[in-house]
C-alpha positions as MATLAB code, in Angstrom:
seq = 'MSMTVADCTTIRDGFPRPFPNTPTNVLEQFKMLGRVAVVTGAADGIGYAVSEAMAEAHADVALWYNSNDAAIKKAESLAQTHGIKAIAYKVDISDAEQVQKAIADVVRDFGKIDVFVANAGMAISKPILEQKLDEYQKQMSVNVDGVVFCAKYAGEVFQRQGSGNLIITSSMSAHIVNVPTDQPVYNASKAFITHFGKSLAREWREFARVNIVSPGFFDTKMGASPLAINEAYRMSSLGRQGHTKEIKGLYLYLASDASTYTTGSDVIIDGGYTLP';
ca = [
     -44.251   -0.080   11.001;
     -41.737   -2.303    9.723;
     -42.597   -4.550    6.086;
     -43.999   -8.178    7.284;
     -43.273  -10.896    5.113;
     -46.326  -10.933    3.074;
     -45.729   -7.206    2.292;
     -42.167   -7.884    0.612;
     -43.800  -10.372   -1.747;
     -45.682   -7.711   -3.256;
     -44.102   -6.975   -6.830;
     -42.928   -3.176   -7.165;
     -43.295   -1.217  -10.296;
     -39.999   -0.781  -12.033;
     -38.058   -3.802   -9.926;
     -35.471   -4.684  -10.178;
     -33.918   -1.849  -11.979;
     -31.681   -3.018  -14.926;
     -27.904   -3.780  -14.320;
     -25.811   -0.139  -15.794;
     -24.047   -0.532  -19.137;
     -20.842   -0.196  -18.145;
     -17.537   -2.070  -19.434;
     -16.868   -5.331  -17.855;
     -13.032   -4.964  -18.060;
     -11.831   -3.467  -14.719;
      -9.197   -0.931  -16.192;
     -12.155    0.199  -18.721;
     -14.389    0.904  -15.307;
     -12.012    3.308  -14.462;
     -11.450    6.049  -17.601;
     -13.080    9.357  -17.573;
     -12.725   10.116  -21.205;
     -15.698   12.294  -22.477;
     -16.364   13.003  -18.552;
     -16.500   16.717  -16.889;
     -14.974   16.893  -13.222;
     -15.229   20.017  -11.196;
     -13.148   19.464   -7.662;
     -13.047   22.905   -5.337;
     -10.006   23.767   -3.113;
      -8.032   22.515   -6.025;
      -5.303   24.859   -6.192;
      -3.024   22.495   -3.768;
      -2.991   19.869   -1.196;
      -5.944   16.668   -1.502;
      -7.910   19.031   -4.314;
      -4.729   19.193   -6.526;
      -4.345   15.459   -6.294;
      -7.628   14.640   -7.478;
      -7.610   17.079  -10.364;
      -4.588   15.252  -11.134;
      -6.596   11.813  -10.994;
      -8.855   13.192  -13.061;
      -6.773   14.202  -15.692;
      -4.601   11.497  -15.889;
      -7.721    9.175  -16.365;
      -8.818   11.732  -19.170;
     -11.529   13.945  -18.055;
     -11.647   17.564  -18.452;
     -11.655   19.049  -15.000;
     -12.688   22.810  -13.778;
     -10.243   23.587  -10.830;
     -11.719   26.302   -8.244;
      -9.866   27.768   -5.889;
     -10.485   31.033   -3.805;
      -7.365   32.588   -3.203;
      -4.540   30.482   -4.391;
      -3.595   31.621   -7.764;
      -1.496   28.871   -8.445;
      -4.527   26.814  -10.011;
      -4.438   28.947  -13.203;
      -0.845   27.851  -13.764;
      -1.871   24.514  -13.002;
      -4.853   24.330  -14.662;
      -2.882   25.043  -17.607;
      -0.189   22.041  -16.834;
      -2.989   19.383  -16.463;
      -4.303   20.804  -20.167;
      -0.825   20.631  -21.328;
       0.302   17.414  -20.109;
      -2.734   15.029  -20.257;
      -4.369   16.522  -23.691;
      -7.670   17.338  -22.044;
      -9.633   21.019  -21.344;
      -8.774   22.418  -17.870;
      -9.723   25.870  -16.645;
      -9.142   27.112  -13.434;
     -12.204   29.276  -11.622;
     -11.723   31.512   -8.827;
     -14.680   31.205   -6.396;
     -15.704   31.997   -3.006;
     -17.959   28.509   -2.098;
     -19.208   30.478    1.078;
     -20.844   32.683   -1.514;
     -24.195   31.194   -2.842;
     -24.524   33.231   -5.759;
     -20.756   32.689   -6.702;
     -20.920   28.771   -6.699;
     -24.518   29.303   -8.686;
     -22.889   31.472  -11.353;
     -19.586   29.431  -11.333;
     -21.185   26.187  -12.199;
     -23.492   28.389  -14.863;
     -19.790   28.836  -16.329;
     -18.701   25.311  -16.198;
     -22.133   24.294  -18.090;
     -21.154   26.543  -20.171;
     -17.609   25.706  -21.005;
     -17.622   22.292  -20.888;
     -21.271   21.539  -21.831;
     -22.350   19.785  -18.620;
     -20.964   18.100  -15.417;
     -20.347   14.299  -14.295;
     -18.452   15.119  -11.261;
     -18.723   17.451   -8.823;
     -16.168   17.142   -5.823;
     -16.954   19.429   -2.739;
     -13.539   18.777   -1.604;
     -12.498   22.715    0.284;
     -12.447   23.035    3.989;
     -10.528   24.557    6.703;
     -10.301   24.585    9.872;
      -9.519   27.063   12.872;
      -8.203   24.257   15.628;
      -9.394   25.884   19.227;
     -11.113   25.027   21.967;
     -15.023   26.050   21.721;
     -13.741   28.568   24.856;
     -11.376   30.294   23.055;
     -12.818   30.702   20.047;
     -14.272   33.569   18.549;
     -17.721   33.620   16.726;
     -16.462   34.989   13.775;
     -14.159   32.039   13.792;
     -16.597   29.458   14.371;
     -18.952   31.541   11.517;
     -16.382   31.544    9.068;
     -15.549   27.962    9.643;
     -19.299   26.753    9.155;
     -19.544   28.815    6.139;
     -16.931   27.238    4.146;
     -17.253   23.856    5.716;
     -20.981   23.358    6.011;
     -22.726   26.352    3.478;
     -20.209   25.946    0.776;
     -20.834   22.084    0.668;
     -24.624   22.880    0.700;
     -24.410   25.853   -1.898;
     -22.311   23.639   -4.210;
     -24.831   20.112   -3.610;
     -27.623   22.433   -4.218;
     -26.314   24.230   -8.004;
     -24.773   21.147   -8.850;
     -27.522   18.536   -8.315;
     -29.902   20.523   -9.927;
     -27.714   20.180  -13.383;
     -27.716   16.417  -12.414;
     -31.141   16.142  -12.467;
     -31.592   18.240  -15.306;
     -29.041   15.881  -16.990;
     -30.876   12.899  -15.304;
     -27.362   11.871  -14.387;
     -24.350   12.923  -11.648;
     -21.969   12.137   -9.000;
     -21.076   14.343   -6.064;
     -18.069   13.320   -4.070;
     -17.879   15.152   -0.901;
     -14.742   15.559    0.877;
     -15.479   15.338    5.412;
     -12.464   13.570    7.871;
     -12.182   11.021    9.979;
     -13.241   13.775   12.760;
     -16.543   13.261   11.975;
     -15.879   10.187   13.649;
     -13.561   10.597   16.400;
     -12.811   13.427   19.008;
      -9.357   14.929   17.852;
      -6.497   14.556   20.503;
      -4.361   16.668   21.389;
      -5.943   19.225   19.922;
      -9.724   20.536   20.649;
     -11.643   21.348   17.829;
     -14.904   20.847   18.019;
     -16.421   23.656   15.918;
     -14.420   21.732   12.706;
     -15.199   18.561   13.609;
     -19.148   19.091   14.120;
     -18.892   20.763   10.700;
     -17.255   17.447    9.337;
     -19.850   15.814   11.353;
     -22.665   17.494    9.309;
     -21.542   17.228    5.616;
     -21.065   12.995    6.260;
     -24.910   13.076    6.982;
     -25.728   15.510    4.332;
     -23.953   13.476    1.906;
     -25.890   10.405    2.821;
     -28.796   11.937    2.888;
     -28.454   13.378   -0.439;
     -27.463    9.797   -1.590;
     -31.390    9.033   -0.724;
     -32.525   12.068   -2.074;
     -31.153   11.997   -5.238;
     -31.324    8.529   -5.902;
     -32.993    8.507   -9.083;
     -30.647   10.658  -10.725;
     -27.176   10.764   -9.048;
     -24.975    8.905   -6.733;
     -23.201   11.020   -3.801;
     -20.520    9.517   -2.038;
     -18.101   10.425    1.100;
     -14.577   10.473    1.589;
     -13.017   11.174    5.530;
      -9.502   11.482    4.964;
      -6.792   11.138    7.918;
      -3.680   13.126    8.891;
      -2.034   14.199    4.861;
       0.950   15.575    4.601;
      -0.445   18.786    3.317;
      -1.201   22.272    4.788;
      -4.221   20.944    6.661;
      -2.173   17.735    7.944;
      -1.568   17.612   11.769;
       0.191   20.580   13.436;
       3.213   20.765   14.867;
       1.948   20.146   18.323;
      -0.039   17.294   16.786;
       2.232   15.537   14.862;
       3.918   12.985   16.926;
       0.199   12.115   18.293;
      -0.537   11.679   14.703;
       2.407    9.110   13.906;
       1.230    7.144   17.472;
      -2.044    6.951   16.273;
      -1.986    5.471   12.519;
      -1.169    2.219   12.184;
       1.203    3.002    9.733;
       3.082    5.428   12.194;
       3.097    8.075    9.454;
       0.816   10.686    7.252;
      -0.335    9.933    4.538;
       0.954   11.319    1.055;
      -1.593   13.081   -1.524;
      -0.832   10.411   -3.967;
      -2.067    7.472   -1.770;
      -5.763    8.951   -2.209;
      -6.116    9.616   -5.476;
      -7.016    6.139   -6.321;
     -10.260    6.158   -4.032;
     -11.433    9.501   -5.454;
     -10.928    7.965   -8.705;
     -12.762    5.345   -8.167;
     -16.149    7.197   -6.916;
     -15.695    9.250   -9.684;
     -15.738    6.287  -12.332;
     -18.065    3.662  -13.617;
     -16.030    1.364  -10.664;
     -18.084    2.800   -8.697;
     -21.706    2.373  -10.144;
     -23.008    0.247   -7.295;
     -21.585    2.456   -4.447;
     -23.478    5.356   -3.035;
     -23.967    6.947    0.117;
     -20.342    5.115    1.465;
     -18.201    7.261    3.566;
     -14.763    5.442    2.890;
     -11.956    6.098    5.919;
      -8.720    6.542    4.544;
      -6.400    7.352    7.530;
      -3.702    4.834    7.818;
      -5.704    3.180   10.825;
      -5.948    6.627   12.813;
      -9.447    5.796   13.947;
      -8.979    1.384   14.617;
      -8.094    2.575   18.331;
];
């Protein structure tokens, strides 16, 4: 039953809560000095761009990757270029034990986790009648199970610390049915983690913020396929795919003190693709 006007006048203990003790200068709010950020799927694409953004704002960064060993050299380069600490960790996020161990390793190596960016994902874009069940299970194990595992074990760290920040990379595909490529499993996996993230924002309200980023087509390996590229150009209000440099600021905003009043949000960054 909804609250009545009389119910609304009842004073609740502990409310209103105080404003956070963050800088008033907006540029200071974006600084990440002294923070530790973990980014999954960090070897290339959006994940590496996010890792760059964190390092450029002077956060220490843990780059998680599964098969692309380029993350090792990239971590070394970020550390040398920006004077921060950066370490690459090989982690299969679809394996809960590996996730749990890697999070413990990061806490051991860095002392804490301030921001966890659950970015890793995959797609096998086929109609359901053509998709093999093992292909379905593979997508779900990475896109859904992997995010759940990361959230569970990072969340335990956040709760213990009394603070934390989870950012989930979903997709505009959580909001639309992509054309011309039929990919119901991928779309549904992204819809799951979008609502999962919103639900966590409520569950973790006492100790952590949770937000979702829903990218459209970016010029990466996960971008528009050759069969869909012309439709991607046509559907985007800007007439192109995004460059990964254009998404760095959004993740930095969500990771930093610039967004202390932002939680449970799902930010679509798609060049206007989902407008029509």
